[in-house]
Each structure stands twice: as C-alpha cells, then as structure tokens.
XYZ file of C-alpha atoms in Angstrom:
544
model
C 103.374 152.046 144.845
C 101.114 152.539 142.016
C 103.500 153.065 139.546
C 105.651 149.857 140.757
C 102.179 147.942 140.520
C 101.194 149.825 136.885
C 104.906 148.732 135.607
C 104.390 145.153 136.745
C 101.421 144.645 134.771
C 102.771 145.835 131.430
C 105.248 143.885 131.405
C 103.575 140.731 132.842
C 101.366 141.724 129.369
C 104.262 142.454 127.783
C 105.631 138.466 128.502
C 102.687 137.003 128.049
C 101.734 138.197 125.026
C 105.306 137.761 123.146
C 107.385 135.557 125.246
C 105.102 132.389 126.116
C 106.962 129.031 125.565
C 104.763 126.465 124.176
C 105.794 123.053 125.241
C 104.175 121.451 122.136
C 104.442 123.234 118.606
C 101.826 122.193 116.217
C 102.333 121.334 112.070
C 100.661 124.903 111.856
C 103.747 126.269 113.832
C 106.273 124.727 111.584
C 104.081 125.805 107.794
C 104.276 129.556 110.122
C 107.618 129.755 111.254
C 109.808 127.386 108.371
C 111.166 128.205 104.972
C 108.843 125.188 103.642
C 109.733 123.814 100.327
C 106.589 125.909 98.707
C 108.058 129.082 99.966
C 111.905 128.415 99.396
C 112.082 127.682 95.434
C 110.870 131.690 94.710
C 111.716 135.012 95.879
C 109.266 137.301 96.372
C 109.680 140.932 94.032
C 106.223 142.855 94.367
C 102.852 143.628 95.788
C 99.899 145.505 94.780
C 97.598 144.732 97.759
C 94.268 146.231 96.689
C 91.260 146.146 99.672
C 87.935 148.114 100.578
C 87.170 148.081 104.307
C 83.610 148.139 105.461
C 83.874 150.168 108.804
C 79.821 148.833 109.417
C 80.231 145.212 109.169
C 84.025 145.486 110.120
C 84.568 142.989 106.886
C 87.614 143.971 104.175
C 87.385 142.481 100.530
C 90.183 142.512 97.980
C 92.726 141.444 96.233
C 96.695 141.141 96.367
C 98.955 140.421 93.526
C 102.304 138.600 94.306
C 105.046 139.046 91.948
C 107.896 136.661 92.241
C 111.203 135.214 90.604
C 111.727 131.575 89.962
C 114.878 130.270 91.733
C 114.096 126.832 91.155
C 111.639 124.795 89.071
C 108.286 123.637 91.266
C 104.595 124.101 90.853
C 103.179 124.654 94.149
C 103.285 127.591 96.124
C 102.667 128.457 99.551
C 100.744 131.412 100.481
C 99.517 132.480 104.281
C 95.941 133.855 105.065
C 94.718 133.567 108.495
C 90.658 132.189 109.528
C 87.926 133.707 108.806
C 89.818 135.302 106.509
C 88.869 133.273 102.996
C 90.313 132.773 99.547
C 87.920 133.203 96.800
C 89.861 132.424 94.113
C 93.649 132.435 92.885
C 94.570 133.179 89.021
C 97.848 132.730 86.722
C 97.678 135.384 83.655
C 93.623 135.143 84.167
C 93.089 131.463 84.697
C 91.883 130.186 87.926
C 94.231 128.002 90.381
C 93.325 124.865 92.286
C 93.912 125.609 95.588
C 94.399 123.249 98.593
C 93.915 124.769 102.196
C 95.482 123.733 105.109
C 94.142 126.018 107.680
C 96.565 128.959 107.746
C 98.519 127.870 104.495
C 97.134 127.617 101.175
C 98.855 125.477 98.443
C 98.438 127.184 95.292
C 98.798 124.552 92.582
C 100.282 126.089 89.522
C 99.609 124.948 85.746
C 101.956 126.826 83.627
C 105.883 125.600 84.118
C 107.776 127.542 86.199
C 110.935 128.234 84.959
C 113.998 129.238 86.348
C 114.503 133.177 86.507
C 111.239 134.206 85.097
C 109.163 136.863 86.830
C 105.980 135.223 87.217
C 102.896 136.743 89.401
C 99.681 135.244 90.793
C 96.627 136.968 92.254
C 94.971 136.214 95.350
C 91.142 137.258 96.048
C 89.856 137.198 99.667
C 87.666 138.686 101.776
C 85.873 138.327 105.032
C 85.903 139.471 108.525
C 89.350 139.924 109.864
C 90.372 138.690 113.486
C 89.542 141.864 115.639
C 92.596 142.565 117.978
C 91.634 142.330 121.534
C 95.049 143.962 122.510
C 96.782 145.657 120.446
C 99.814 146.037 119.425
C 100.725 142.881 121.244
C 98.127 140.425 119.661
C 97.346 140.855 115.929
C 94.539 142.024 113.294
C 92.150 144.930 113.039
C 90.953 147.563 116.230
C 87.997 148.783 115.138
C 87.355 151.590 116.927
C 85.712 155.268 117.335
C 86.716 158.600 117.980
C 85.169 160.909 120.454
C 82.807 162.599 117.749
C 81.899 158.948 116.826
C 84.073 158.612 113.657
C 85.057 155.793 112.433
C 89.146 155.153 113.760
C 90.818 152.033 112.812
C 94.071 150.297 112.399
C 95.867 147.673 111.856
C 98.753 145.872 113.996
C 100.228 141.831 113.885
C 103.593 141.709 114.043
C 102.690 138.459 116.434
C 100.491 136.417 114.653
C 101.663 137.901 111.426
C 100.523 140.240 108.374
C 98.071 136.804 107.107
C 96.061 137.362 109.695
C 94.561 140.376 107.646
C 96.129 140.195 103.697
C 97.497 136.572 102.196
C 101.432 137.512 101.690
C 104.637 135.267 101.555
C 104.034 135.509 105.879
C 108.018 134.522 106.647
C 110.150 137.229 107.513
C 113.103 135.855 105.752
C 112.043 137.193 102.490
C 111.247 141.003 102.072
C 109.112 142.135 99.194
C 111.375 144.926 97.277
C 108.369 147.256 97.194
C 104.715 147.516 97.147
C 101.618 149.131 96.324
C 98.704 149.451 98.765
C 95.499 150.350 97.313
C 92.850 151.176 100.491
C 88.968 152.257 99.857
C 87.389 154.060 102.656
C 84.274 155.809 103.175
C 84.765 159.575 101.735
C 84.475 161.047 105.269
C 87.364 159.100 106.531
C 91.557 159.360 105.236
C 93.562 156.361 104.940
C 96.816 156.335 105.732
C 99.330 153.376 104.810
C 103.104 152.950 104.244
C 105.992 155.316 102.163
C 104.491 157.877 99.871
C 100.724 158.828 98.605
C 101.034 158.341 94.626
C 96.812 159.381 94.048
C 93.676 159.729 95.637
C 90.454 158.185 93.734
C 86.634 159.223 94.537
C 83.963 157.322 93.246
C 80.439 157.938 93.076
C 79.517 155.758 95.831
C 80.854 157.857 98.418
C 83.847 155.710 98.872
C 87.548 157.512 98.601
C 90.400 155.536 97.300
C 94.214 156.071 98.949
C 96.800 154.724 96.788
C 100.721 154.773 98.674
C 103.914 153.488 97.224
C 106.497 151.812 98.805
C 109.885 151.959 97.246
C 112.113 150.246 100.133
C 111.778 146.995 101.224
C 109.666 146.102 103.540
C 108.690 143.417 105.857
C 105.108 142.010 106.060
C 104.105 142.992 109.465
C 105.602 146.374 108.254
C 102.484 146.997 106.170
C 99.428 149.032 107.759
C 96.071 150.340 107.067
C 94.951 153.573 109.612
C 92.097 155.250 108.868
C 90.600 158.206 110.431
C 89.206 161.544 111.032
C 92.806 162.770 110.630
C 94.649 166.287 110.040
C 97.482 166.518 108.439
C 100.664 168.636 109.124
C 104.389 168.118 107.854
C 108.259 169.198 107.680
C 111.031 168.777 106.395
C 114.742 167.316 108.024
C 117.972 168.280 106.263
C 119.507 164.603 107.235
C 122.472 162.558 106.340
C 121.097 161.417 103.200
C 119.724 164.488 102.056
C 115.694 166.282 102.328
C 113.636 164.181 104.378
C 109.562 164.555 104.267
C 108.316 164.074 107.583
C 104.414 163.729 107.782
C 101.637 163.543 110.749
C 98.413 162.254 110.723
C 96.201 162.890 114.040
C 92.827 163.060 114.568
C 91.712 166.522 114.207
C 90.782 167.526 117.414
C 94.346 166.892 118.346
C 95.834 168.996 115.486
C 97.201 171.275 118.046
C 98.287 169.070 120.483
C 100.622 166.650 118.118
C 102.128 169.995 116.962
C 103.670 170.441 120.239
C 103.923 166.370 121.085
C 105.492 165.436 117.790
C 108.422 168.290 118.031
C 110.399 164.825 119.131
C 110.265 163.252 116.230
C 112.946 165.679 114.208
C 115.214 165.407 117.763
C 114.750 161.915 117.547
C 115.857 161.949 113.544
C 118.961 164.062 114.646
C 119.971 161.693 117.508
C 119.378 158.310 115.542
C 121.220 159.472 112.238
C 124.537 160.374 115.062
C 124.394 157.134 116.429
C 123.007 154.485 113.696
C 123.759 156.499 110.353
C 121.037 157.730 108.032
C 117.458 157.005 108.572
C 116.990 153.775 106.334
C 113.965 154.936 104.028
C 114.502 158.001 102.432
C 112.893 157.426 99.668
C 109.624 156.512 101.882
C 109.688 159.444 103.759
C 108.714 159.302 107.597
C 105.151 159.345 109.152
C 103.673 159.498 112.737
C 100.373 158.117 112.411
C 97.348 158.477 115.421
C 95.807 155.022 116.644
C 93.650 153.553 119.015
C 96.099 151.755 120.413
C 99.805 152.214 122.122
C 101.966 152.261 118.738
C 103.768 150.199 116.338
C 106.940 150.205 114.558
C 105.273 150.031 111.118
C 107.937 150.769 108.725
C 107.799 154.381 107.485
C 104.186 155.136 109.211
C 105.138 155.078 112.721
C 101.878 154.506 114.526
C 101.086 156.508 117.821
C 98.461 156.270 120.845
C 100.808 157.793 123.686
C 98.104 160.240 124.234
C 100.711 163.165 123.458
C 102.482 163.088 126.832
C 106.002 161.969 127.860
C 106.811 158.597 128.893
C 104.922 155.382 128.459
C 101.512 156.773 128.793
C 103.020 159.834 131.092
C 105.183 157.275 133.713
C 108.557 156.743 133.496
C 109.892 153.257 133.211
C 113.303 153.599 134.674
C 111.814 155.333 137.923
C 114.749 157.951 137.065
C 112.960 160.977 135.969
C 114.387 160.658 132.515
C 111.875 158.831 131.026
C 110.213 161.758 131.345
C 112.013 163.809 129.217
C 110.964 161.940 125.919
C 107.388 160.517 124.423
C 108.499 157.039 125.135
C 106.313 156.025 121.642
C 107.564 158.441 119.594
C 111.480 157.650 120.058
C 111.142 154.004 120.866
C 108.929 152.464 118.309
C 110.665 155.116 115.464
C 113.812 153.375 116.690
C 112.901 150.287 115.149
C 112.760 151.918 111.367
C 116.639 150.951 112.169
C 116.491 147.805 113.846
C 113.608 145.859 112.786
C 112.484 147.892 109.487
C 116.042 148.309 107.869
C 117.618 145.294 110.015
C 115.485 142.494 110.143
C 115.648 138.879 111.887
C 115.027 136.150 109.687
C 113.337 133.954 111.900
C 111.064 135.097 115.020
C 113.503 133.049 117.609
C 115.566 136.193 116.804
C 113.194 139.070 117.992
C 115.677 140.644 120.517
C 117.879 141.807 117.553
C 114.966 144.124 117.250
C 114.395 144.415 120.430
C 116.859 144.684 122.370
C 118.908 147.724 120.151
C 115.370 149.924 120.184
C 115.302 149.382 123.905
C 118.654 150.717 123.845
C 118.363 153.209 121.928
C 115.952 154.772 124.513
C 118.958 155.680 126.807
C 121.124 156.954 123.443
C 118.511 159.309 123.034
C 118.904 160.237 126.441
C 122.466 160.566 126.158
C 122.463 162.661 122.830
C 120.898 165.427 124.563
C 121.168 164.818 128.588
C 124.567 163.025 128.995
C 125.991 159.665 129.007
C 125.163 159.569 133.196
C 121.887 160.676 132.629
C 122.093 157.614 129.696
C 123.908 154.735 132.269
C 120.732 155.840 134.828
C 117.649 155.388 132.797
C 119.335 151.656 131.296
C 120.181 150.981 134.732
C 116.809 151.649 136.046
C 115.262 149.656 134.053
C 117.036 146.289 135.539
C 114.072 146.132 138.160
C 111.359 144.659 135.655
C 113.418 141.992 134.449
C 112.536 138.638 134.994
C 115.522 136.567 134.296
C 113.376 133.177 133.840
C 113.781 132.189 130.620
C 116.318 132.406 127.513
C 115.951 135.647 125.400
C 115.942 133.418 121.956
C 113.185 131.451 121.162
C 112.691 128.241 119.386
C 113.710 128.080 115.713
C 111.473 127.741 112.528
C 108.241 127.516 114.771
C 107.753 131.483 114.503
C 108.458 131.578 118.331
C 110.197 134.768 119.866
C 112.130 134.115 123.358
C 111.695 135.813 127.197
C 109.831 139.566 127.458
C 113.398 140.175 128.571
C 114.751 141.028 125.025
C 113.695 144.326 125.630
C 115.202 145.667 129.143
C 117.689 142.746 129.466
C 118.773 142.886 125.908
C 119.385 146.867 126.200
C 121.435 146.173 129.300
C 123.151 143.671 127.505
C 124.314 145.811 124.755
C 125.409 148.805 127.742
C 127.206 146.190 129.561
C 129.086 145.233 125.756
C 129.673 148.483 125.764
C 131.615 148.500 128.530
C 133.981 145.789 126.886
C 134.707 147.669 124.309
C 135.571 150.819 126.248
C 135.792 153.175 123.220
C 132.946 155.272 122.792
C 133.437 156.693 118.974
C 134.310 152.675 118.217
C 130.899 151.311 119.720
C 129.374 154.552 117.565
C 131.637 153.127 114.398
C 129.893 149.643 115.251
C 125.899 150.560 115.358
C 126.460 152.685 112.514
C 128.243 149.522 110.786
C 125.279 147.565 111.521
C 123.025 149.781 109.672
C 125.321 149.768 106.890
C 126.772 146.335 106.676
C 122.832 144.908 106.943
C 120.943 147.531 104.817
C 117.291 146.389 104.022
C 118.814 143.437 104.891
C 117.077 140.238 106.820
C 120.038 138.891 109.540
C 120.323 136.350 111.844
C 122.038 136.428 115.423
C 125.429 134.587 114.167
C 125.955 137.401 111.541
C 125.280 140.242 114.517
C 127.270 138.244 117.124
C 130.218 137.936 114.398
C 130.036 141.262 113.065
C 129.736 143.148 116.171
C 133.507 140.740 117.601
C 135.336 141.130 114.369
C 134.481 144.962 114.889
C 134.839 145.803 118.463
C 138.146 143.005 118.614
C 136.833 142.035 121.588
C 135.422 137.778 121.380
C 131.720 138.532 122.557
C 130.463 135.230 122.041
C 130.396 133.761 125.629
C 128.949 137.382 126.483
C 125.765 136.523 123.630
C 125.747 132.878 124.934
C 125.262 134.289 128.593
C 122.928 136.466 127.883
C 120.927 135.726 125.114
C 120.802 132.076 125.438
C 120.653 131.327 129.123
C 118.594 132.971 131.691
C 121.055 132.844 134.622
C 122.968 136.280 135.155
C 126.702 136.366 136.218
C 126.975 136.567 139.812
C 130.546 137.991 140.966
C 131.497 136.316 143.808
C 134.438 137.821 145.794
C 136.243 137.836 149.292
C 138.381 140.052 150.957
C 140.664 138.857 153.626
C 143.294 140.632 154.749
C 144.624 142.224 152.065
C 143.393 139.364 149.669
C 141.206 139.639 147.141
C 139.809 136.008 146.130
C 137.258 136.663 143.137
C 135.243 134.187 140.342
C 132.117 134.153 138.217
C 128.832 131.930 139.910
C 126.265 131.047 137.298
C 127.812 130.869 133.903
C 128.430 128.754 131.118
C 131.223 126.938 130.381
C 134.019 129.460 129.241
C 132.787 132.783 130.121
C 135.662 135.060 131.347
C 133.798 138.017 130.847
C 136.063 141.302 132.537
C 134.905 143.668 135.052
C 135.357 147.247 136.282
C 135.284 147.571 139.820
C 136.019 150.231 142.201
C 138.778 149.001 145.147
C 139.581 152.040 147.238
C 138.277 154.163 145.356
C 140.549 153.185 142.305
C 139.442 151.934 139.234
C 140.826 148.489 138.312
C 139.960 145.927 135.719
C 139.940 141.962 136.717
C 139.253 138.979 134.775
C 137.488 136.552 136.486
C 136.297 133.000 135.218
C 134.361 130.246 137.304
C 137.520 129.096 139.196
C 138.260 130.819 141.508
C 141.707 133.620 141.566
C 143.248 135.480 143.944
C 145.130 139.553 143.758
C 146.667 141.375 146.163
C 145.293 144.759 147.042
C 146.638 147.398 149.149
C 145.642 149.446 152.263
C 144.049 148.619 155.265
C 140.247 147.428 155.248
C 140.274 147.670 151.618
C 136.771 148.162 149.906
C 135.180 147.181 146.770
C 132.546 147.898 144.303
C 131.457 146.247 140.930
C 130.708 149.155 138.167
C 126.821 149.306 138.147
C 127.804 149.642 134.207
C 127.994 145.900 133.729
C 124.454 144.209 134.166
C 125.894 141.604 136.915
C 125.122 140.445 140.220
C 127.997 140.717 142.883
C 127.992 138.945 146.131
C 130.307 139.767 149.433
C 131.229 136.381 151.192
C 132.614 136.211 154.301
C-alpha cells in the first residue's frame, strides 16, 4: 500500500510540474516558446559563458558571449534572462548596446549593420540572485544546498522554465549552439563540475578556483550545468562503437566507495544503448555521472545523479515487477536521454514526449539486453497502472508548453505496442538506430519522427501517433462471441484508425484488423475463448 501511495505522488508531481495546461497563455509565453522575428534572422555558433558563484549570498555574476551568423539583415536581437536575474550591460566589439527589457526578453538594439553571413558576437553582463529551485529537477534554477560535513553542494537544473532562468542564452530549443565554453569560479575548497571536457584549472589569490570545460558537440541550453561540490573523482574507460570513450564520476567524497559499486551500471548501460540506438552521441565530450542534491538530470554529457546509490527510483520499483530493481533507475534512465533529448532534440516544447517517451522506453530495453525480452514486455507493461489517460501527450505549439505527464509511461507503451506492428525485432533495432543516425545533433519535430519511423518500418503509423499522442482516449476492443461468431471493432478512436491486433483464440495466435464498424469471423471449436496480447497498450471489453 505504501508503495502504490509513494508512486501516486510522484507522478501526481511528476504532472503537475510538466504537464499543466494553461487555459490562457500570456505575450511572455509566446516571446518563450516562438521563433520571434529577433531570434529567427541569426543562428547561433558559440558561447563562452563566464560566471563566479557566491555560495554565501547564493548570488552568481558574469558574463556570456554569444557568437552568431547573420542569415538575414536586422538590428535587433532577442536574448532571454529570467527575474531577478539583471543585465548590466550589453557590448558590440567594446561599445555598449541600448537595451530594451521586456520582462523575460531583452531587445538588444544593435548599431553596427548586420550583414548577411558575417560572424558577429555580442556580450552580455549580468548578475544577481538566481531563482532558487524549490523542486528540482522538475521546476528550474539553482539548489543551494549542503553536504553532511556542511560543504557547500550545489547545482543547477531548468529544463522547465529554461536555461534564462540562470545565464541569458538564445532560450529556444530550435537552435543549438555548436559548442561552448563554460568558465565557473568557486571557492578553492569546492570542484566545479560542468559539461564535455576540463580544458584548465585557474587559482587566484583570493581563494577562489577557476574550472574551465569545453564543449565540442552541440548542445542544447537546458543541457548546460554548473555542480559544485566536495567531490572525488574516479574514471574508466569504454571500448565503444565509435572508438575510446572517457567515462568520469564526480561524488561527494564520503561516497567515493559507494558510487564505485553504484556506478558499475553506467558501462552496462553504454553497452546496451550503443546495441540498440548506435554509438553514444558525444564522443568527443566524453561521459560524466555527476552527484546532486536532487533526483538527476539528463544534462548532456554530465549526467547528474541523487538516486542515493540504490536500485530503482529511490530503491522502489515502478513497474511493481521486481525488475525495476535490477537497475539504478537514474543512472540508465536519465543517461538514456544523451540519445533522445541531447543528440535528438524537439524543436518546440509541445514535442517533449519525443524525449520522453523513447528514454522511458529504453528502461525496459535495458531490461531486455540483459534479462530477456519477457522480463522487457513485464516491466513496460507494469507500468500502465500510473497512467492517467486525461489529456493529449502534445502540448500547445510555440507557447513553450509540453503535453500530459503521460509522455513518459504512455509514450513508452506506445512505442512497445508499435513495436508490435512492426513484428521484426532486428528491423525495429535498424529503426532506433536510424533515428540516432538520420537526426544526429539534430533538433526534430514529431512529423519528421512519425514519417521516418512509417517510411522505415512500411507499416502507415500515423493514425497509431494521432491515437496516441494527440488524443487521450485509448482503443477499447470491443468483441462478441456467439456461437461460433466472432463480431469485433475498435470503441474510442479517431476517425480512420484500423490499428491490427494479436489475440489469442483457443489458444492460437491470430491477427485481426478491426476498425470502428463493426466485422464479423468465424472461429472454430466449441466455447471458443479469446484474449487480446497484453503487448498492445489497449483496452478490450467482453459483451454479451
């Protein structure tokens, strides 16, 4: 009972936090979520985001420089900080910018001409006292936190509100910087640990340390991460796909020994994700697990971890099938996304579930890499029972508004039951690994997954993605069995969907394709029985 009551509240949280529907979206909503005309005219090349955080009055103060190509001529650009966050001051090659604020967006005017294909940059000074997270991961900024020997532990997490509400960026996923610097100074008894690969480490004489990384993939703005820490440090390396991987850890110290038996998942987890999606994405980056105070986050080559180094989802499994146990739920799940969310990434946040929904099922692939595909089919199936089914799984467009909580468990059984349709194993491999390859460091929408993943699997899925992704009914199999009369439909679809199903009639397997009308078949043997294949995420109904 307490487990049914502890998996009800996370992911009541869980759609709270990331699936609320707002009735009324705001001007702020549509600067957030829409390619405006300030942001669409240049692409965005480089950062250097430079920053000293000062643990005791939990304030940051820096700068970030924002290199960008001119696509077409215009003199005002749009850049995204978040209140109480401020802008200081904005310069062109050294000259100071007007600048005209609009709460969250800031309209930088520019003076020189912009023209077409240059590779201009601007720098933008801020500082101020970031919005502390009150939940993290699922609401945004810094946790400012301490250890248990009263050291300083903080991090960073927004992938909700955004990366402005801590560092002014280009804060629209549709454009991915090509790489960037991250400059972080710390006080010298702390470590600071950010994205892809530590290029030097500066100490001044003020008894501050500074950590400078370098990111050589592209990366998406609530990728980027500041952790700092009492940490240890331990690493490896994975002969992959792509060649030597450096795989790096970062835990507090006093849990040196613990993450050294915990984090032994993350090279099976490497091993299992290269089989199924093709090589890990950011070679070049390397891979980190880094210790938080809070759950974890899918920050793009620094994993972050709080799972307090125990299997499941903070030790309980959330299928209720025993093989949630058998993997640190954190560990496999949120490195997951460094596939679908770091190297494929929606371009608007109505499109969450594309991240979403694969990680969650690529929970039960890790299962079946090393337990089976039954032990695979049991912990996606058992997840079924926290799904809400109230409201679509995509959200509303250019408003930065992601859909129903149900992207995650609804979206994995989605992709099982697609699965099913295809009915070739090493083909539905061929077509994950395609993903990864046909969308490298790419930003997608849902048309180009929904159209790749039918021209692929020659199967036409888009009824199936309309069903599920876009209403919140599921399909109810209806059937009758009179005599030896099988009378069969679909309740509770759209327009169209003829979906097939697997079911079991005496014992024998047989495939029918039902629409909303309703058909009839003849079966044989007396008091013949049937059974839909738990496989497909349906309801079925017996009527009289």
């Amino acid at each position: 009972m307490k487990n049914k009551t502890f998996l009800s509240i996370v992911f009541l949280l869980i759609t709270i936090s990331i699936t609320a529907q707002k009735n009324n979206f705001t001007r702020q909503d549509t600067l957030r979520g829409s390619i405006t005309p300030e942001r669409v005219w240049w692409d965005l090349k480089y950062y250097h985001l430079d920053i000293q955080v000062f643990p005791e009055t939990k304030s940051i103060k820096g700068k970030n420089t924002i290199e960008y190509t001119v696509l077409k001529p215009y003199q005002v650009l749009q850049v995204d900080l978040q209140p109480p966050l401020k802008i200081t001051k904005v310069t062109q090659n050294g000259k100071a910018l007007k600048v005209i604020s609009e709460v969250n967006a800031h309209f930088v005017q520019l003076e020189e001409k912009q023209q077409v294909g240059a590779v201009n940059a601007i720098v933008v000074y801020y500082e101020g006292k970031p919005q502390e997270a009150k939940r993290a991961p699922w609401d945004g900024g810094f946790s400012w936190k301490k250890d248990k020997n009263n050291n300083e532990f903080i991090a960073t997490s927004c992938q909700g509100l955004g990366a402005s509400v801590w560092w002014p960026n280009k804060d629209h996923m549709y454009d991915e910087v090509e790489n960037i610097d991250i400059s972080v100074r710390v006080p010298s008894n702390l470590m600071e640990v950010s994205n892809g690969k530590l290029k030097s480490v500066e100490k001044h004489n003020d008894h501050t340390t500074t950590y400078n990384w370098t990111v050589k993939n592209p990366i998406n703005n609530y990728g980027v991460n500041v952790n700092i820490g009492d940490y240890a440090h331990f690493s490896e390396k994975y002969n992959g796909e792509a060649g030597v991987l450096d795989m790096n850890y970062y835990v507090l110290k006093y849990n040196l020994e613990k993450a050294k038996k915990q984090f032994k998942d993350a090279p099976k987890m490497m091993k299992a994700f290269e089989h199924w999606f093709g090589k890990y994405p950011f070679y070049k980056d390397g891979y980190k697990l880094v210790e938080v105070p809070y759950l974890g986050m899918e920050h793009q080559s620094s994993v972050t971890y709080g799972n307090k180094f125990a299997n499941g989802y903070l030790g309980r499994d959330l299928s209720g099938t025993g093989w949630g146990l058998k993997f640190d739920f954190i560990i496999i799940h949120e490195s997951g996304h460094e596939w679908f969310a770091n190297n494929i990434t929606y371009k608007d946040m109505a499109d969450m579930w594309i991240h979403e929904s694969f990680t969650n099922y690529s929970e039960s692939l890790f299962i079946e890499y090393y337990y089976g595909k039954k032990a695979a089919a049991e912990y996606i199936i058992g997840l079924r029972k926290t799904i809400g089914n109230r409201s679509p799984i995509i959200g509303k467009y250019d408003v930065n508004n992601s859909g129903s909580g149900d992207m995650y468990n609804k979206g994995g059984n989605m992709l099982h039951t697609i699965r099913q349709l295809v009915n070739n194993d090493e083909k539905w491999r061929e077509i994950l690994r395609g993903l990864n390859s046909e969308f490298y460091h790419q930003t997608v929408t849902t048309k180009q997954i929904e159209e790749y993943m039918s021209q692929k699997s020659g199967v036409d899925l888009s009824k199936v993605f309309d069903q599920y992704l876009r209403d919140y009914r599921i399909p109810e199999f209806a059937y009758a069995i009179r005599g030896n009369q099988l009378k069969y439909k679909w309740n509770h679809v759209l327009d169209g969907f003829n979906m097939p199903i697997k079911v079991m009639i005496n014992g024998k397997i047989k495939t029918l394709q039902p629409t909303d009308i309703w058909k009839t078949a003849q079966l044989e043997g007396s008091n013949p029985t049937l059974k839909v294949d738990e496989n497909y995420y349906v309801k079925s109904k017996k009527l009289d």
